[in-house]
Coordinates of C-alpha atoms and ligand atoms in Angstrom, one line a residue:
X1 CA 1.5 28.1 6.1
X2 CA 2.4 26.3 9.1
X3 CA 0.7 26.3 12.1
X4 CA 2.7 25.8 15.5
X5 CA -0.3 26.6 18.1
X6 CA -2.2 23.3 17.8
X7 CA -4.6 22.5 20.6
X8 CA -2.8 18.9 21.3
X9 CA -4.2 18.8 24.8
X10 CA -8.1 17.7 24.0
X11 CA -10.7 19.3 23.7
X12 CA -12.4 20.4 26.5
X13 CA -14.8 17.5 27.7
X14 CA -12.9 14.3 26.6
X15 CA -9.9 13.0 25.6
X16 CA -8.2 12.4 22.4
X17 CA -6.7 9.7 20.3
X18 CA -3.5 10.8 18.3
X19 CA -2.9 8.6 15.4
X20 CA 1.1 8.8 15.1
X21 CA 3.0 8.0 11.9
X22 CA 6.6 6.5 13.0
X23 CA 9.3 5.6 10.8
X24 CA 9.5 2.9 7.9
X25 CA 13.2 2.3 8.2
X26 CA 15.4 5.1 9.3
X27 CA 14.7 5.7 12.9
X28 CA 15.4 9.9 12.4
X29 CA 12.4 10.2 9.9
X30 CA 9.8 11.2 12.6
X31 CA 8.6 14.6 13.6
X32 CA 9.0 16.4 16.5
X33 CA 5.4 16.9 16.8
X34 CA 5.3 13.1 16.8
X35 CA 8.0 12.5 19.2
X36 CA 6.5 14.9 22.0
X37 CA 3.3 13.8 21.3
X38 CA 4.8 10.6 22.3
X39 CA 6.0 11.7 25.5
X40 CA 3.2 13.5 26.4
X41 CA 0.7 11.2 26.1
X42 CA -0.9 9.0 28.9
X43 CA -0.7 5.5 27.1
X44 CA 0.3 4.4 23.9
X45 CA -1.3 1.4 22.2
X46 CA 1.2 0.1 20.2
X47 CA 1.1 -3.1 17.5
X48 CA 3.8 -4.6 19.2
X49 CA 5.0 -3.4 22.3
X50 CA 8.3 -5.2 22.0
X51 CA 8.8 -4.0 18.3
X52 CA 8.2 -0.4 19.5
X53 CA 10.7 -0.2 22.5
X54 CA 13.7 0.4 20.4
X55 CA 11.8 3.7 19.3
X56 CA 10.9 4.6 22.7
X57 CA 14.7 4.0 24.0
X58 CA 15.9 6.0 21.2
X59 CA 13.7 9.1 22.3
X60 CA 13.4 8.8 25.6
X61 CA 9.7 8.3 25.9
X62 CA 8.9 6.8 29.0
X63 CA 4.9 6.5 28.2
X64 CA 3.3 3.2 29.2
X65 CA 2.6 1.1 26.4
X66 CA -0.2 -1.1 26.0
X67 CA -0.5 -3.9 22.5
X68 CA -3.2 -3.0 20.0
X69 CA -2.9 -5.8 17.1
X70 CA -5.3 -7.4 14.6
X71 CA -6.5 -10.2 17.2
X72 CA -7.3 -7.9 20.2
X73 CA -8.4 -4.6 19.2
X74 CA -12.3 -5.4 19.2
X75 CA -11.4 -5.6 22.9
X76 CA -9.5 -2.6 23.7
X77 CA -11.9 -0.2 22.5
X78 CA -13.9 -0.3 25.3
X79 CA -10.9 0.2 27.8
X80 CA -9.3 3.4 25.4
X81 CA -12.8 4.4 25.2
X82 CA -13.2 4.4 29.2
X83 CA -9.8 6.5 29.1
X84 CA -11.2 9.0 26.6
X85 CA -13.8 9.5 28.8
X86 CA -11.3 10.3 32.1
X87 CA -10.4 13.0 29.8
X88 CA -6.5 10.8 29.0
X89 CA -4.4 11.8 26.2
X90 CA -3.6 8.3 23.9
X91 CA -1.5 7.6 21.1
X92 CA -1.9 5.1 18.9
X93 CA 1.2 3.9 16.6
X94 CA 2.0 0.5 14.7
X95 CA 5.2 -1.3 13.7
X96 CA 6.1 1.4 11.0
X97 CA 4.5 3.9 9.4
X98 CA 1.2 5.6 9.5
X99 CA -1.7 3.2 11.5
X100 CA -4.6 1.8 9.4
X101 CA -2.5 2.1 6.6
X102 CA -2.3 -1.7 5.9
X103 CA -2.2 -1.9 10.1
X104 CA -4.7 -2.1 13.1
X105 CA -6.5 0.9 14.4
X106 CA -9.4 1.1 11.6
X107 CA -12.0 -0.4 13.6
X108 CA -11.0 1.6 16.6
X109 CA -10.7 4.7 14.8
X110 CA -14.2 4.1 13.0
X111 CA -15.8 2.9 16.5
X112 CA -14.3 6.0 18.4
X113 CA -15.7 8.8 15.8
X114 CA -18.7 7.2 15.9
X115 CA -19.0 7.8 19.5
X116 CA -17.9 11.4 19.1
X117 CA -14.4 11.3 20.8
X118 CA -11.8 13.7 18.7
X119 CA -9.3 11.5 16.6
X120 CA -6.3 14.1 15.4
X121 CA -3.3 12.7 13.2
X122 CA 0.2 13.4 13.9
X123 CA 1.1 13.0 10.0
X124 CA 4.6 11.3 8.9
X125 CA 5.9 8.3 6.8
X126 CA 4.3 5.7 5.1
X127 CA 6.1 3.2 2.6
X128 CA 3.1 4.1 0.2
X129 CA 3.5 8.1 -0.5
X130 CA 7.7 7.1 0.1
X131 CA 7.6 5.3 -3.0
X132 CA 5.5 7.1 -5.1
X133 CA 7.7 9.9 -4.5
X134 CA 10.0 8.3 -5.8
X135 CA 8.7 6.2 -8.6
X136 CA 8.7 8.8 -11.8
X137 CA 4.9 7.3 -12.4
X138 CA 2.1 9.3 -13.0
X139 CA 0.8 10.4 -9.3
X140 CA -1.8 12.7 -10.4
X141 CA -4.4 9.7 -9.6
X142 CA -3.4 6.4 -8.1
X143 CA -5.0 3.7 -6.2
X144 CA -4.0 1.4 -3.5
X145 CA -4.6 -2.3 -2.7
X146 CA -2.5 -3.3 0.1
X147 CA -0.9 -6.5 0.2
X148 CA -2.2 -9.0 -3.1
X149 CA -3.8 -12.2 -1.8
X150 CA -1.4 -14.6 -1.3
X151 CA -2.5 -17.4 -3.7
X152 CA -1.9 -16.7 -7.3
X153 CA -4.9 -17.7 -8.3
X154 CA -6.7 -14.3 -6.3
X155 CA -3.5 -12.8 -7.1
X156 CA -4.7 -12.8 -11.1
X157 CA -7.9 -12.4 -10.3
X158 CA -6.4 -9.0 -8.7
X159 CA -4.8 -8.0 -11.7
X160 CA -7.7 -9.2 -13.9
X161 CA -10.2 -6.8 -12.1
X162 CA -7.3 -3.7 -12.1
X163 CA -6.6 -4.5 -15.4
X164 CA -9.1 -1.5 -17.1
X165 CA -8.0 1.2 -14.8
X166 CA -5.5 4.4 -15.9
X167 CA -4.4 5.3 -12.4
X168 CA -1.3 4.0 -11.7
X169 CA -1.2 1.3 -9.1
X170 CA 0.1 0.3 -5.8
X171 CA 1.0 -2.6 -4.0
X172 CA 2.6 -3.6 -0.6
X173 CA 4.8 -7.1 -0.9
X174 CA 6.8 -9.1 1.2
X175 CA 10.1 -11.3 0.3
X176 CA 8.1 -14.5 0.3
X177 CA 5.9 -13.7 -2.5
X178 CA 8.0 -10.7 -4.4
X179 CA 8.9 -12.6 -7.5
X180 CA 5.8 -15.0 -8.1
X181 CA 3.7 -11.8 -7.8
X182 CA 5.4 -10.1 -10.3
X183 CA 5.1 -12.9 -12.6
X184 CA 1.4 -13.0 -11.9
X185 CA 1.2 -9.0 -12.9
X186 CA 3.1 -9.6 -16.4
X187 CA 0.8 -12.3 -17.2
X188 CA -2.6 -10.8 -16.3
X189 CA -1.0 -6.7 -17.2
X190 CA 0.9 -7.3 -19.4
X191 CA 4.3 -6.1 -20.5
X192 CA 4.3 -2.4 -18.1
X193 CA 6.2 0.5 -16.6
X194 CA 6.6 -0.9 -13.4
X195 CA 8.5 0.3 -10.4
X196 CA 9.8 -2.0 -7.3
X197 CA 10.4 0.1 -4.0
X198 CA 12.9 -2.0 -1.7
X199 CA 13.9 -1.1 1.9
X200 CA 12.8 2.3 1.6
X201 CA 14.9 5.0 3.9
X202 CA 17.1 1.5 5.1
X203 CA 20.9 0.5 4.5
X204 CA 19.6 -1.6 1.0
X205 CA 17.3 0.9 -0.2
X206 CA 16.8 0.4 -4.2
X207 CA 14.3 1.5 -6.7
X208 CA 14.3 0.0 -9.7
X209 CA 12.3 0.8 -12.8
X210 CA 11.9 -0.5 -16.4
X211 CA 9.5 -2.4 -18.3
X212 CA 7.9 -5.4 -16.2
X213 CA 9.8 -8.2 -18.4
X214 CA 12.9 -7.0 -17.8
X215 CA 12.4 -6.6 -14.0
X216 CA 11.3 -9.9 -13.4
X217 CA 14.8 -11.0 -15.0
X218 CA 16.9 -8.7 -12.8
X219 CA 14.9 -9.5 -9.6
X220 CA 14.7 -13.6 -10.4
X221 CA 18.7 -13.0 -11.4
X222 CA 19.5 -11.3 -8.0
X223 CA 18.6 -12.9 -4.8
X224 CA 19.2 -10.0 -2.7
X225 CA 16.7 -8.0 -4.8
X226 CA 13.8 -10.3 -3.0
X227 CA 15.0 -9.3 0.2
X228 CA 13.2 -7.4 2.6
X229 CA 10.0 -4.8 2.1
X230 CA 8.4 -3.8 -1.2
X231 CA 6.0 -1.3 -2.5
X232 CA 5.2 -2.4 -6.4
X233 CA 3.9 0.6 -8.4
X234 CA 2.9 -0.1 -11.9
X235 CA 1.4 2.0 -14.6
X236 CA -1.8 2.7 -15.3
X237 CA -3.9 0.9 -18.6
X238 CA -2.3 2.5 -21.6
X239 CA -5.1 4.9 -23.1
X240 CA -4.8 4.2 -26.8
X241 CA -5.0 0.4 -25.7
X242 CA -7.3 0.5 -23.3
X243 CA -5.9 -2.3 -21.1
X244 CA -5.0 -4.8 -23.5
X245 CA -3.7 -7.6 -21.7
X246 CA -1.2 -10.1 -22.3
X247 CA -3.8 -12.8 -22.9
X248 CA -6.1 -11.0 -25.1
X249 CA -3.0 -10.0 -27.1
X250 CA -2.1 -13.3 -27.9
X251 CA -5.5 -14.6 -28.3
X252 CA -6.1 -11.2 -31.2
X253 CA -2.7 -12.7 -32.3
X254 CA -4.1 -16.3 -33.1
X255 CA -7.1 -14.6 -34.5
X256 CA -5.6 -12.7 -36.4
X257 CA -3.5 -15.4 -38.5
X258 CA -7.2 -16.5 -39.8
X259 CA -9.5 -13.9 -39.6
X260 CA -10.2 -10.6 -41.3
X261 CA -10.0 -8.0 -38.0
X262 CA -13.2 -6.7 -37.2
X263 CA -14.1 -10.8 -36.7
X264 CA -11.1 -11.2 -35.2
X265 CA -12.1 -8.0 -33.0
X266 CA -15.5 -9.3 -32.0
X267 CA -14.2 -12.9 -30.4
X268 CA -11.9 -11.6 -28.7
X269 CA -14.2 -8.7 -27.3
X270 CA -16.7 -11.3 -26.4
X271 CA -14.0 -13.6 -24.2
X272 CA -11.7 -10.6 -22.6
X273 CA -14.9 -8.7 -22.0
X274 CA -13.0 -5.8 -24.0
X275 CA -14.8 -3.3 -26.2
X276 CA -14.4 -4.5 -29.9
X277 CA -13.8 -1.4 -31.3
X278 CA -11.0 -1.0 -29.3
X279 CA -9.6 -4.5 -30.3
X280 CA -10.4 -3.5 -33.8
X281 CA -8.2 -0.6 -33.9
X282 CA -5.7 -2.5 -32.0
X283 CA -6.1 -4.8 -34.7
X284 CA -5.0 -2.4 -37.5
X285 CA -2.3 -1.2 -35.5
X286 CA -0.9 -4.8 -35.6
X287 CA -1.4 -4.5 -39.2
X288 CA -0.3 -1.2 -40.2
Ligands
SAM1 N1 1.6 1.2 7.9 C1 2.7 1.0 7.0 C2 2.8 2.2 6.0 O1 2.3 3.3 6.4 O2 3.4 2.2 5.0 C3 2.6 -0.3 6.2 C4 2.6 -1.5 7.1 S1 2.4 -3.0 6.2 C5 2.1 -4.1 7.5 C6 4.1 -3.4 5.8 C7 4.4 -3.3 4.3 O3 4.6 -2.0 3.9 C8 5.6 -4.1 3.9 O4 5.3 -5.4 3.6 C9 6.0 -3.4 2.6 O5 5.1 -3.8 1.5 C10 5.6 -1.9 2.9 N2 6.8 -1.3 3.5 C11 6.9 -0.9 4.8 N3 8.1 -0.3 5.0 C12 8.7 -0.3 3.8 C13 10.0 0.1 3.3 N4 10.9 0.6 4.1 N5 10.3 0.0 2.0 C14 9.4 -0.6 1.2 N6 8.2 -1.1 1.5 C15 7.9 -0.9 2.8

């Protein structure tokens, strides 16, 4: 049930730090818990004070702001720390969405707790939980990795490593890298369900879904489909396969052509690292 009596104001010694989830897109989807929290606060550290103002005007929040980003929050612990202890009220948000969620504040966050101040959340969007929602992918268990590295070369290594697991997983991606990542995931992942997430909650908002091969042709075929924000969901290792990858596939393939299957099984288990009897059965799959 929901509970309206929270004890916002801090506990009784020291201050608190409210971590506030603002929107990804659509400037309404934020709570009104969030907004007075806001408004009630006596600074907010924001990822970009600039970025943020638009939000502020559009509330009326008159708070002062002060920047928390990637290169400066080692130093601004100390000073939120010093205004925990005066007993202030701070809230911290970033660009869009939930903070620490592929955003500043973790080090904060961790540094504060450790020092015993109370750190409350003031829960909302976040392009991750947007798009899963929204996906039709298993969501029972998922994990997520945040933006992929930005050569491909760590980009397969990525995929190489996530290759084995069932849960179905999430990326963040930007415009720059959309379609040479997705060619990097059907290479190393094989031919998957896979679901793109663009512009969540904004004017361009699509979510497309299919099997990875035909994606990659619709978004290399449509420029405005690499436009913009993306959360890349894609299905979990197939069971009965047990993460056979595109490259193993072929290689059983070539095998295959000369070799009787349970050799064919253990050469290929030795180079993909696979278990052979999964290969082998694979193998008489192929054959059956
Ligand atoms: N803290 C944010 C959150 O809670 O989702 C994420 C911040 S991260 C710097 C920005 C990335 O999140 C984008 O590059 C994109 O991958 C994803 N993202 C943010 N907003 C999105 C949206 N409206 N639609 C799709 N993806 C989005």
């Amino acid at each position: 049930m929901a509970e309206f009596a929270q004890s916002d104001t801090a506990s009784a010694q020291l201050g608190t730090l409210f971590v506030v989830a603002t929107p990804i897109g659509n400037i309404e989807d934020i709570s009104a818990r969030a907004i007075r929290t806001l408004r009630d606060a006596d600074l907010i550290c924001a990822e970009d004070t600039r970025h943020s103002q638009r939000l502020m005007q559009h509330y009326q929040i008159n708070t002062p702001m002060m920047s928390l980003h990637e290169h400066n929050e080692m130093a601004r612990i100390e000073q939120i720390s010093d205004k925990l202890r005066q007993k202030q009220t701070i809230a911290l948000i970033s660009d869009a969405g939930t903070p620490l969620i592929s955003d500043p504040g973790f080090k904060l966050v961790r540094e504060l707790r450790k020092q015993g101040f109370r750190v409350s959340p003031v829960p909302g969007p976040s392009a991750i939980i947007s798009a899963l929602s929204v996906a039709g992918l298993a969501t029972d268990s998922f994990s997520f990795w945040g933006f992929l590295p930005a050569k491909s070369s760590g980009r397969k290594q990525a995929f190489n490593d996530l290759s084995q697991n069932r849960e179905t997983l999430v990326f963040y991606e930007s415009s720059h890298r959309i379609l040479e990542s997705l060619k990097d995931l059907y290479e190393i992942l094989g031919d998957r369900e896979l679901v793109i997430a663009r512009e969540l909650t904004k004017t361009f908002e699509t979510v497309l879904s299919g099997m990875a091969s035909s994606l990659i042709e619709k978004v290399a075929e449509d420029l405005d489909q690499q436009k913009g924000e993306f959360v890349v969901m894609v299905a979990g290792a197939d069971d009965k396969l047990a993460a056979m990858d595109l490259a193993t596939e072929k290689l059983m393939l070539a095998l295959l052509e000369e070799l009787p299957p349970n050799k064919a099984a253990k050469i290929a288990a030795q180079v993909s690292g696979l278990k052979k009897k999964t290969l082998y059965q694979w193998a008489l799959e192929q054959k059956a």
